[in-house]
Structures are given as C-alpha cells and as structure tokens.
Amino acid sequence: VRNSLISGNETIKMALTIAVGGRVWRKFFKTFPFRSNSALKRFPTCRANGRLYSTSSDVVLVRKDEESGIATVRMNNPPVNSLNPTLMVALRSCFEELEKDKTCRALILTSQKPKVFSAGLDILQLYQKSPDHVAQFWEKVQDMWLALYGSRLITMAAINGHCPAAGCLLGLACDYRIMAEGNFRIGLNETQLDLVAPFWLRQTMIDVIGYRQAEMALMIGALYPSDKALQLGLVDKLAPIEDVQTVAEEEVKNWLKIPDQARAITKMASRKPLLDELRRRKQEDIQTFRDETTRESVQKSIQQYLEKLKAKK
Ligand SMILES: CCCCCCCC/C=C\C/C=C/C(=O)SCCNC(=O)CCNC(=O)[C@H](O)C(C)(C)COP(=O)(O)OP(=O)(O)OC[C@H]1O[C@@H](n2cnc3c(N)ncnc32)[C@H](O)[C@@H]1OP(=O)(O)O
C-alpha cells in the first residue's frame, strides 16, 4: 500500500479539485478529510488568536503571527516534555484548531525548555498500568500523529534539544527539521526499551532517511548526535541552539512563497496512503501495543530502563 502512489480515482478527484477554482478548498478537504469534527468537541481547545495563548492546562503554548500566518507551538511539560495524555491531547487539539484557522499557513513545533525537545512517551504511563489504560494511551499517540502528519499546514520542527523516540516521531511527522548543534541526540531508540516501533513510525523513518539506514537505526535503537543526524538526512539543517527558532522562521518564510494549495495537495498525495493505512488498522495497532507493552518481559525492561534513568543522577 505504502509504495503505491495515489490511485487513479484520487488523481482524478485531485485534478477536478484544482479545476473548480473557488470551491477548491472545500473539495480538497472532502477528498482528504484530515480530522473528525466530533473528536474536536471532546478535547480542550486552544485558539491561536495572535497573542500568547495557552491551553487550559498550559502544557502547550501557542503564538500566532497574524501577518505571516505562522503559529509557533511550544511544548511546555517540564522537566522533559514527556508525552503524557494531557500533553498529547493538548497537542492534537492545538494542531486541529490551527488546521481549522483559515489564516494559519504554517506551524513551528518546538520546546519551551531548551535542551530537551521531548523525551518521548511518558514511560511511567506504560509501567504497571492496566491494559485499558495502555490502549487508551496509545490511541492518543495515534491521534496526535494523525493530526500533525496529515496537516495541510507547513509544519516545521525546531528541535532545540534532545529528541528521542516519540520526540523523534513528532519531528518526523513535520515537513522539515532544524536541530540544535551540539551534544543533543535524536532517533528511535525503542528497541533499547524492548519496544518495537509501530509500522507507521517505521515507515516515516524509511521515507525520511531511506531503507537501509532506517532499518539499521531502528534495529539498534540508535540515538544520533545532531551532526550525524544531519548527515543521514534525519534532520535538514543545524543551527546554534539559541538560533533554532529564528532559522525555522526564516525557512518557513521561504516555504510560504510556494502557493499553499499546490504544496498541500502534493504533500497529501505522498502521505495519504500511510494516513489511510493507520486509520484502517487503528484498532489492530492499539491491540498490538497493549498486548506487547503489558507483556511481563517488556514490563521488566521498562522497569530496568526507569531505574537506569533514575540512577543517572
Ligand atoms: C510488536 C509491536 C510492539 C508495539 C510496541 C510499540 C512501542 C512504542 C513505540 C514507539 C513509540 C515511542 C516510544 C517512546 O517514546 S518510549 C520513551 C523513550 N524515551 C527515552 O528513552 C528518553 C529518556 N530520557 C532521557 O534520555 C533523558 O531524560 C533526556 C536526554 C531526554 C533529558 O535528560 P536530562 O535533561 O538530564 O533529564 P533527566 O534524565 O534527569 O530527566 C528528568 C526527569 O524526567 C524523567 N524522565 C525522563 N524521560 C522520561 C520519559 N520518557 N518518561 C517519563 N519520565 C522521564 C527522569 O526520570 C527524571 O525524573 P526524576 O528523576 O524524577 O527527576
């Protein structure tokens, strides 16, 4: 499924979409439904209205520049932006609100706390929890990813620090990645926790850095320093940590010169097969995650990993 390009029918739909002029975006969204409106109602909203705006829980801070249409989304879940349910729901809600905002053209995803972009999934949420808890947790990961990976917006990750595992998942879901120079690491280190990255995450890694490098990186759970990540194509540009945001804004401004419609349709043409595949296999993916994560041997590995993290101090 993944390797096939968009189908004939979809190509015709897209061509028609382009041809109908004024109604083009309505048709476009019909062809590529990015989100479910009913789902929107269930989550805290975060309106991006030109001033610093925070969600009800303050774990996501959004500032949108009305003139340029660029929104900066800052993860603010100290100490390490671990992705717990609150942060993931707020991120998803934020991505969906920006998606709906017709004046928004781009989003920059970054961390409020320099030196750590995100430490990935909150490991405590995977340890000694009920199968139902783990299943609900994983659905939040999927929904957050679907909203970001399937976004019509220009999405740019301003990776201002460490970016392991699901931090890297967020980065990979964006269109472009700028990372801080220096001793910061990025990668999908799941195997080190005895976890297996799901098919959709593996596929995005393959799409970004190519099959051989992705296969190797995933098997050994590699975390790369930023210069090596640049060399592999895992990130697109490096900048001194204090300049990551500015460089991201400059890069977005270049991208804004491309007409939104053609750029977004092109993006969806390449991403739709994977988005559709996850939507189709969502329940199966949740069950696999639940069953694997709650397995005794995996629980033991997670416990050891947590002990290692604590012992670091
Ligand atoms: C067959 C199919 C099976 C399907 C299974 C699917 C599996 C899922 C696959 C993929 C999805 C992604 C998974 C993940 O994301 S798992 C999380 C992986 N994350 C990591 O390995 C990173 C761990 N953290 C670090 O390495 C460091 O914290 C750091 C480099 C990010 C930052 O270092 P530093 O600034 O020195 O901070 P500390 O290490 O001191 O941490 C501060 C504090 O925070 C706690 N902590 C760190 N990371 C996490 C985390 N991910 N979750 C929860 N808590 C975390 C740390 O323990 C410290 O706590 P304290 O001692 O109480 O202060």
Short mmCIF file of C-alpha atoms and ligand atoms in Angstrom, two decimals:
data_model
loop_
_atom_site.label_atom_id
_atom_site.label_comp_id
_atom_site.label_asym_id
_atom_site.label_seq_id
_atom_site.Cartn_x
_atom_site.Cartn_y
_atom_site.Cartn_z
CA VAL A 1 0.00 0.00 0.00
CA ARG A 2 2.71 2.34 1.08
CA ASN A 3 4.70 2.18 -2.11
CA SER A 4 1.82 2.65 -4.47
CA LEU A 5 1.26 6.22 -5.49
CA ILE A 6 -2.12 7.80 -5.10
CA SER A 7 -4.77 5.83 -7.03
CA GLY A 8 -6.28 6.78 -10.41
CA ASN A 9 -9.59 7.79 -8.84
CA GLU A 10 -7.86 10.00 -6.35
CA THR A 11 -5.78 11.62 -9.07
CA ILE A 12 -8.97 12.44 -10.98
CA LYS A 13 -10.53 13.82 -7.79
CA MET A 14 -7.49 15.99 -7.26
CA ALA A 15 -7.50 17.24 -10.85
CA LEU A 16 -11.19 18.13 -10.52
CA THR A 17 -10.42 19.82 -7.26
CA ILE A 18 -7.85 22.01 -8.93
CA ALA A 19 -10.21 22.73 -11.82
CA VAL A 20 -13.15 24.05 -9.78
CA GLY A 21 -11.38 27.19 -8.66
CA GLY A 22 -13.35 28.99 -5.91
CA ARG A 23 -14.64 25.85 -4.23
CA VAL A 24 -11.23 24.28 -4.29
CA TRP A 25 -10.53 24.04 -0.56
CA ARG A 26 -13.96 22.61 0.24
CA LYS A 27 -13.36 19.89 -2.36
CA PHE A 28 -9.85 19.41 -1.12
CA PHE A 29 -10.94 18.75 2.43
CA LYS A 30 -13.63 16.37 1.17
CA THR A 31 -11.00 14.43 -0.72
CA PHE A 32 -8.55 14.45 2.19
CA PRO A 33 -10.53 14.53 5.43
CA PHE A 34 -7.84 15.44 7.92
CA ARG A 35 -9.81 15.15 11.12
CA SER A 36 -13.07 14.23 12.71
CA ASN A 37 -15.23 17.14 13.86
CA SER A 38 -16.86 15.05 16.55
CA ALA A 39 -13.43 14.32 18.00
CA LEU A 40 -12.70 18.04 18.20
CA LYS A 41 -15.50 18.59 20.68
CA ARG A 42 -14.07 16.11 23.12
CA PHE A 43 -10.79 17.91 23.66
CA PRO A 44 -9.72 21.16 25.25
CA THR A 45 -9.47 23.85 22.63
CA CYS A 46 -6.55 26.14 22.09
CA ARG A 47 -7.45 29.14 19.98
CA ALA A 48 -4.49 30.76 18.28
CA ASN A 49 -5.55 34.35 18.14
CA GLY A 50 -2.43 36.41 17.71
CA ARG A 51 -1.36 36.71 21.31
CA LEU A 52 0.35 34.22 23.54
CA TYR A 53 -2.33 31.68 24.18
CA SER A 54 -2.19 28.65 26.38
CA THR A 55 -4.44 25.65 26.68
CA SER A 56 -6.41 25.11 29.84
CA SER A 57 -3.55 23.00 31.16
CA ASP A 58 -0.73 25.29 29.95
CA VAL A 59 1.22 22.34 28.58
CA VAL A 60 1.09 23.81 25.08
CA LEU A 61 1.75 27.46 24.38
CA VAL A 62 0.76 28.91 21.02
CA ARG A 63 1.64 32.22 19.50
CA LYS A 64 0.37 33.05 16.06
CA ASP A 65 1.68 35.91 13.97
CA GLU A 66 -1.41 37.23 12.21
CA GLU A 67 0.55 38.95 9.45
CA SER A 68 2.52 35.93 8.28
CA GLY A 69 0.09 33.20 9.39
CA ILE A 70 2.90 31.39 11.23
CA ALA A 71 1.98 29.75 14.55
CA THR A 72 4.66 28.67 17.00
CA VAL A 73 3.59 25.78 19.19
CA ARG A 74 5.72 25.26 22.30
CA MET A 75 5.58 22.10 24.35
CA ASN A 76 5.65 23.10 28.00
CA ASN A 77 5.56 19.99 30.13
CA PRO A 78 8.59 20.18 32.45
CA PRO A 79 11.04 18.76 33.10
CA VAL A 80 11.46 16.94 29.76
CA ASN A 81 8.22 17.31 27.76
CA SER A 82 7.43 13.65 28.19
CA LEU A 83 4.32 12.87 26.21
CA ASN A 84 1.66 12.10 28.79
CA PRO A 85 -2.07 12.04 27.95
CA THR A 86 -2.52 15.72 28.87
CA LEU A 87 0.25 16.91 26.56
CA MET A 88 -0.79 14.65 23.69
CA VAL A 89 -4.45 15.68 23.87
CA ALA A 90 -3.45 19.36 24.05
CA LEU A 91 -1.10 18.98 21.08
CA ARG A 92 -3.69 17.22 19.00
CA SER A 93 -6.30 19.79 19.87
CA CYS A 94 -3.89 22.58 19.03
CA PHE A 95 -2.94 21.05 15.64
CA GLU A 96 -6.62 20.64 14.80
CA GLU A 97 -7.53 24.19 15.80
CA LEU A 98 -4.71 25.64 13.70
CA GLU A 99 -5.82 23.43 10.83
CA LYS A 100 -9.30 24.98 11.01
CA ASP A 101 -7.94 28.51 11.19
CA LYS A 102 -8.02 29.69 7.57
CA THR A 103 -5.48 32.42 8.25
CA CYS A 104 -2.91 29.97 9.57
CA ARG A 105 -0.41 28.77 6.97
CA ALA A 106 2.43 27.24 8.97
CA LEU A 107 3.28 25.83 12.34
CA ILE A 108 6.61 25.59 14.06
CA LEU A 109 6.79 22.94 16.77
CA THR A 110 9.36 23.48 19.49
CA SER A 111 10.06 23.16 23.21
CA GLN A 112 9.55 25.87 25.77
CA LYS A 113 12.50 24.40 27.64
CA PRO A 114 15.70 24.49 25.58
CA LYS A 115 17.95 21.42 25.70
CA VAL A 116 15.06 18.94 25.60
CA PHE A 117 12.63 18.99 22.67
CA SER A 118 10.77 15.98 24.05
CA ALA A 119 11.87 12.87 25.97
CA GLY A 120 9.28 10.83 24.10
CA LEU A 121 6.40 8.94 25.59
CA ASP A 122 5.92 9.22 29.33
CA ILE A 123 7.38 5.87 30.28
CA LEU A 124 5.55 5.89 33.61
CA GLN A 125 2.30 5.62 31.64
CA LEU A 126 3.47 2.29 30.28
CA TYR A 127 4.62 0.77 33.55
CA GLN A 128 2.32 -1.31 35.75
CA LYS A 129 -0.80 0.08 34.10
CA SER A 130 -3.94 -1.78 33.10
CA PRO A 131 -4.32 -2.98 29.50
CA ASP A 132 -7.17 -0.48 29.06
CA HIS A 133 -5.05 2.40 30.26
CA VAL A 134 -2.26 1.44 27.87
CA ALA A 135 -4.72 1.05 24.98
CA GLN A 136 -6.25 4.50 25.59
CA PHE A 137 -2.79 5.98 25.91
CA TRP A 138 -1.74 4.56 22.54
CA GLU A 139 -4.83 5.89 20.82
CA LYS A 140 -3.81 9.37 21.94
CA VAL A 141 -0.39 8.83 20.36
CA GLN A 142 -2.02 7.77 17.10
CA ASP A 143 -4.47 10.70 17.07
CA MET A 144 -1.78 13.26 17.80
CA TRP A 145 0.35 11.86 15.00
CA LEU A 146 -2.54 11.71 12.51
CA ALA A 147 -3.32 15.39 13.17
CA LEU A 148 0.28 16.50 12.64
CA TYR A 149 1.34 14.18 9.81
CA GLY A 150 -1.92 14.84 7.94
CA SER A 151 -1.80 18.61 8.33
CA ARG A 152 -2.34 20.88 5.31
CA LEU A 153 -0.04 23.43 7.01
CA ILE A 154 3.68 23.83 6.52
CA THR A 155 4.98 22.01 9.59
CA MET A 156 8.46 22.63 10.84
CA ALA A 157 10.16 21.07 13.85
CA ALA A 158 12.51 23.46 15.65
CA ILE A 159 14.33 20.78 17.63
CA ASN A 160 16.03 22.76 20.36
CA GLY A 161 17.41 19.82 22.33
CA HIS A 162 17.26 16.05 22.83
CA CYS A 163 14.72 14.29 20.69
CA PRO A 164 14.47 10.55 21.42
CA ALA A 165 11.72 8.09 20.50
CA ALA A 166 8.31 9.75 20.33
CA GLY A 167 10.08 13.14 20.33
CA CYS A 168 11.60 11.98 17.07
CA LEU A 169 8.16 10.73 15.99
CA LEU A 170 6.89 14.31 16.29
CA GLY A 171 9.86 15.62 14.33
CA LEU A 172 9.41 13.02 11.61
CA ALA A 173 5.75 13.99 11.24
CA CYS A 174 6.78 17.51 10.26
CA ASP A 175 7.78 18.65 6.75
CA TYR A 176 11.21 19.93 7.77
CA ARG A 177 13.50 19.62 10.79
CA ILE A 178 16.00 22.12 12.18
CA MET A 179 18.05 20.84 15.09
CA ALA A 180 20.33 22.44 17.64
CA GLU A 181 24.05 21.90 17.11
CA GLY A 182 25.97 20.28 19.94
CA ASN A 183 25.59 17.35 22.23
CA PHE A 184 21.91 16.62 21.57
CA ARG A 185 20.56 13.32 20.36
CA ILE A 186 17.76 12.22 18.11
CA GLY A 187 16.48 8.85 16.99
CA LEU A 188 14.09 5.99 17.52
CA ASN A 189 15.58 4.11 20.46
CA GLU A 190 12.51 1.94 21.12
CA THR A 191 14.38 -1.38 20.87
CA GLN A 192 16.53 -0.28 23.81
CA LEU A 193 13.35 -0.41 25.90
CA ASP A 194 12.37 -3.76 24.39
CA LEU A 195 9.67 -1.94 22.41
CA VAL A 196 9.07 -2.15 18.68
CA ALA A 197 8.26 0.98 16.71
CA PRO A 198 4.86 0.57 15.01
CA PHE A 199 4.60 0.21 11.21
CA TRP A 200 3.62 3.82 10.60
CA LEU A 201 6.55 5.18 12.59
CA ARG A 202 9.00 2.80 10.91
CA GLN A 203 7.62 3.89 7.54
CA THR A 204 8.12 7.60 8.22
CA MET A 205 11.72 6.86 9.24
CA ILE A 206 12.23 4.94 5.97
CA ASP A 207 10.61 7.76 4.00
CA VAL A 208 12.93 10.31 5.56
CA ILE A 209 16.32 8.58 5.64
CA GLY A 210 15.93 5.64 3.25
CA TYR A 211 15.50 1.92 3.78
CA ARG A 212 18.98 0.71 4.71
CA GLN A 213 19.79 3.47 7.19
CA ALA A 214 16.31 3.30 8.73
CA GLU A 215 16.43 -0.47 9.09
CA MET A 216 19.77 -0.29 10.86
CA ALA A 217 18.83 2.70 13.04
CA LEU A 218 15.61 1.01 14.12
CA MET A 219 17.18 -2.38 14.86
CA ILE A 220 19.87 -0.98 17.12
CA GLY A 221 17.67 1.79 18.55
CA ALA A 222 20.26 4.39 17.56
CA LEU A 223 20.30 7.87 19.03
CA TYR A 224 22.38 10.13 16.80
CA PRO A 225 24.17 13.35 17.68
CA SER A 226 22.89 16.24 15.60
CA ASP A 227 25.80 16.34 13.11
CA LYS A 228 25.33 12.64 12.31
CA ALA A 229 21.56 13.18 12.08
CA LEU A 230 22.18 15.90 9.50
CA GLN A 231 24.48 13.62 7.54
CA LEU A 232 21.79 10.89 7.49
CA GLY A 233 19.05 13.34 6.48
CA LEU A 234 17.18 12.71 9.72
CA VAL A 235 17.26 16.48 10.17
CA ASP A 236 17.54 19.04 7.38
CA LYS A 237 19.52 21.83 8.97
CA LEU A 238 21.53 22.62 12.12
CA ALA A 239 21.69 25.89 13.99
CA PRO A 240 23.13 27.08 17.30
CA ILE A 241 20.58 26.32 19.98
CA GLU A 242 19.71 29.97 20.54
CA ASP A 243 19.05 30.46 16.80
CA VAL A 244 16.92 27.38 16.10
CA GLN A 245 13.64 29.31 16.28
CA THR A 246 14.86 32.18 14.08
CA VAL A 247 16.26 29.81 11.49
CA ALA A 248 12.96 27.92 11.49
CA GLU A 249 11.05 31.16 10.92
CA GLU A 250 13.35 32.09 8.02
CA GLU A 251 12.90 28.66 6.49
CA VAL A 252 9.11 28.86 6.83
CA LYS A 253 9.16 32.22 5.05
CA ASN A 254 10.84 30.52 2.06
CA TRP A 255 8.20 27.83 2.06
CA LEU A 256 5.43 30.45 2.23
CA LYS A 257 6.47 31.61 -1.23
CA ILE A 258 5.06 28.35 -2.63
CA PRO A 259 1.30 28.52 -3.25
CA ASP A 260 -0.43 26.75 -0.35
CA GLN A 261 -2.83 24.75 -2.45
CA ALA A 262 -0.29 23.07 -4.72
CA ARG A 263 2.04 22.43 -1.80
CA ALA A 264 -0.67 20.91 0.40
CA ILE A 265 -2.10 18.71 -2.38
CA THR A 266 1.39 17.46 -3.20
CA LYS A 267 2.04 16.71 0.46
CA MET A 268 -1.21 14.79 0.81
CA ALA A 269 -0.57 12.83 -2.36
CA SER A 270 2.51 11.33 -0.75
CA ARG A 271 1.15 11.00 2.80
CA LYS A 272 -2.39 9.78 2.19
CA PRO A 273 -1.54 6.06 1.76
CA LEU A 274 0.13 5.88 5.18
CA LEU A 275 -2.57 8.00 6.85
CA ASP A 276 -5.24 5.73 5.38
CA GLU A 277 -3.39 2.61 6.40
CA LEU A 278 -3.15 3.68 10.03
CA ARG A 279 -6.82 4.75 10.05
CA ARG A 280 -7.75 1.35 8.66
CA ARG A 281 -5.53 -0.59 11.08
CA LYS A 282 -6.01 1.64 14.12
CA GLN A 283 -7.65 -0.96 16.38
CA GLU A 284 -5.20 -3.67 15.39
CA ASP A 285 -2.30 -1.30 16.15
CA ILE A 286 -3.80 -0.46 19.56
CA GLN A 287 -4.21 -4.13 20.42
CA THR A 288 -0.64 -4.93 19.43
CA PHE A 289 0.68 -2.07 21.52
CA ARG A 290 -1.47 -3.04 24.51
CA ASP A 291 -0.53 -6.73 24.34
CA GLU A 292 3.19 -6.11 23.77
CA THR A 293 3.60 -3.37 26.33
CA THR A 294 1.84 -5.25 29.11
CA ARG A 295 3.86 -8.42 28.49
CA GLU A 296 5.89 -9.43 31.56
CA SER A 297 9.27 -9.32 29.84
CA VAL A 298 8.57 -5.86 28.39
CA GLN A 299 7.43 -4.63 31.80
CA LYS A 300 10.71 -5.88 33.23
CA SER A 301 12.68 -4.00 30.55
CA ILE A 302 10.70 -0.82 31.20
CA GLN A 303 11.37 -1.16 34.94
CA GLN A 304 15.10 -1.53 34.29
CA TYR A 305 15.07 1.43 31.92
CA LEU A 306 13.34 3.58 34.54
CA GLU A 307 15.90 2.53 37.14
CA LYS A 308 18.68 3.47 34.74
CA LEU A 309 17.13 6.89 34.21
CA LYS A 310 16.90 7.49 37.95
CA ALA A 311 20.43 6.20 38.56
CA LYS A 312 21.82 8.76 36.11
CA LYS A 313 21.74 11.37 38.85
C1 LIG B 1 5.41 -5.75 18.39
C2 LIG B 1 4.79 -4.39 18.45
C3 LIG B 1 5.01 -3.72 19.78
C4 LIG B 1 4.42 -2.36 19.78
C5 LIG B 1 5.07 -1.54 20.82
C6 LIG B 1 5.13 -0.12 20.36
C7 LIG B 1 6.11 0.63 21.23
C8 LIG B 1 6.06 2.10 21.04
C9 LIG B 1 6.98 2.52 20.08
C10 LIG B 1 7.29 3.74 19.78
C11 LIG B 1 6.80 4.96 20.38
C12 LIG B 1 7.74 5.68 21.26
C13 LIG B 1 8.13 5.22 22.48
C14 LIG B 1 8.79 6.13 23.45
O1 LIG B 1 8.84 7.33 23.27
S1 LIG B 1 9.40 5.48 24.88
C15 LIG B 1 10.30 6.82 25.67
C16 LIG B 1 11.71 6.82 25.25
N1 LIG B 1 12.42 7.94 25.81
C17 LIG B 1 13.68 7.89 26.19
O2 LIG B 1 14.32 6.87 26.09
C18 LIG B 1 14.30 9.15 26.78
C19 LIG B 1 14.56 9.01 28.22
N2 LIG B 1 15.05 10.27 28.78
C20 LIG B 1 16.31 10.71 28.61
O3 LIG B 1 17.13 10.11 27.96
C21 LIG B 1 16.67 12.00 29.29
O4 LIG B 1 15.71 12.29 30.25
C22 LIG B 1 16.80 13.21 28.33
C23 LIG B 1 18.05 13.06 27.47
C24 LIG B 1 15.57 13.37 27.44
C25 LIG B 1 16.93 14.52 29.18
O5 LIG B 1 18.00 14.37 30.10
P1 LIG B 1 18.10 15.34 31.37
O6 LIG B 1 17.83 16.73 30.97
O7 LIG B 1 19.39 15.02 32.02
O8 LIG B 1 16.87 14.93 32.31
P2 LIG B 1 16.76 13.64 33.25
O9 LIG B 1 17.19 12.42 32.56
O10 LIG B 1 17.39 13.94 34.55
O11 LIG B 1 15.17 13.55 33.43
C26 LIG B 1 14.47 14.43 34.28
C27 LIG B 1 13.31 13.65 34.90
O12 LIG B 1 12.42 13.23 33.87
C28 LIG B 1 12.27 11.80 33.90
N3 LIG B 1 12.12 11.30 32.53
C29 LIG B 1 12.96 11.41 31.51
N4 LIG B 1 12.47 10.88 30.39
C30 LIG B 1 11.26 10.43 30.69
C31 LIG B 1 10.23 9.77 29.97
N5 LIG B 1 10.34 9.48 28.66
N6 LIG B 1 9.10 9.43 30.60
C32 LIG B 1 8.94 9.71 31.92
N7 LIG B 1 9.87 10.34 32.67
C33 LIG B 1 11.00 10.68 32.06
C34 LIG B 1 13.55 11.32 34.55
O13 LIG B 1 13.40 10.04 35.09
C35 LIG B 1 13.78 12.39 35.59
O14 LIG B 1 12.85 12.13 36.63
P3 LIG B 1 13.23 12.46 38.17
O15 LIG B 1 14.42 11.59 38.50
O16 LIG B 1 12.02 12.10 38.94
O17 LIG B 1 13.57 13.92 38.20
#
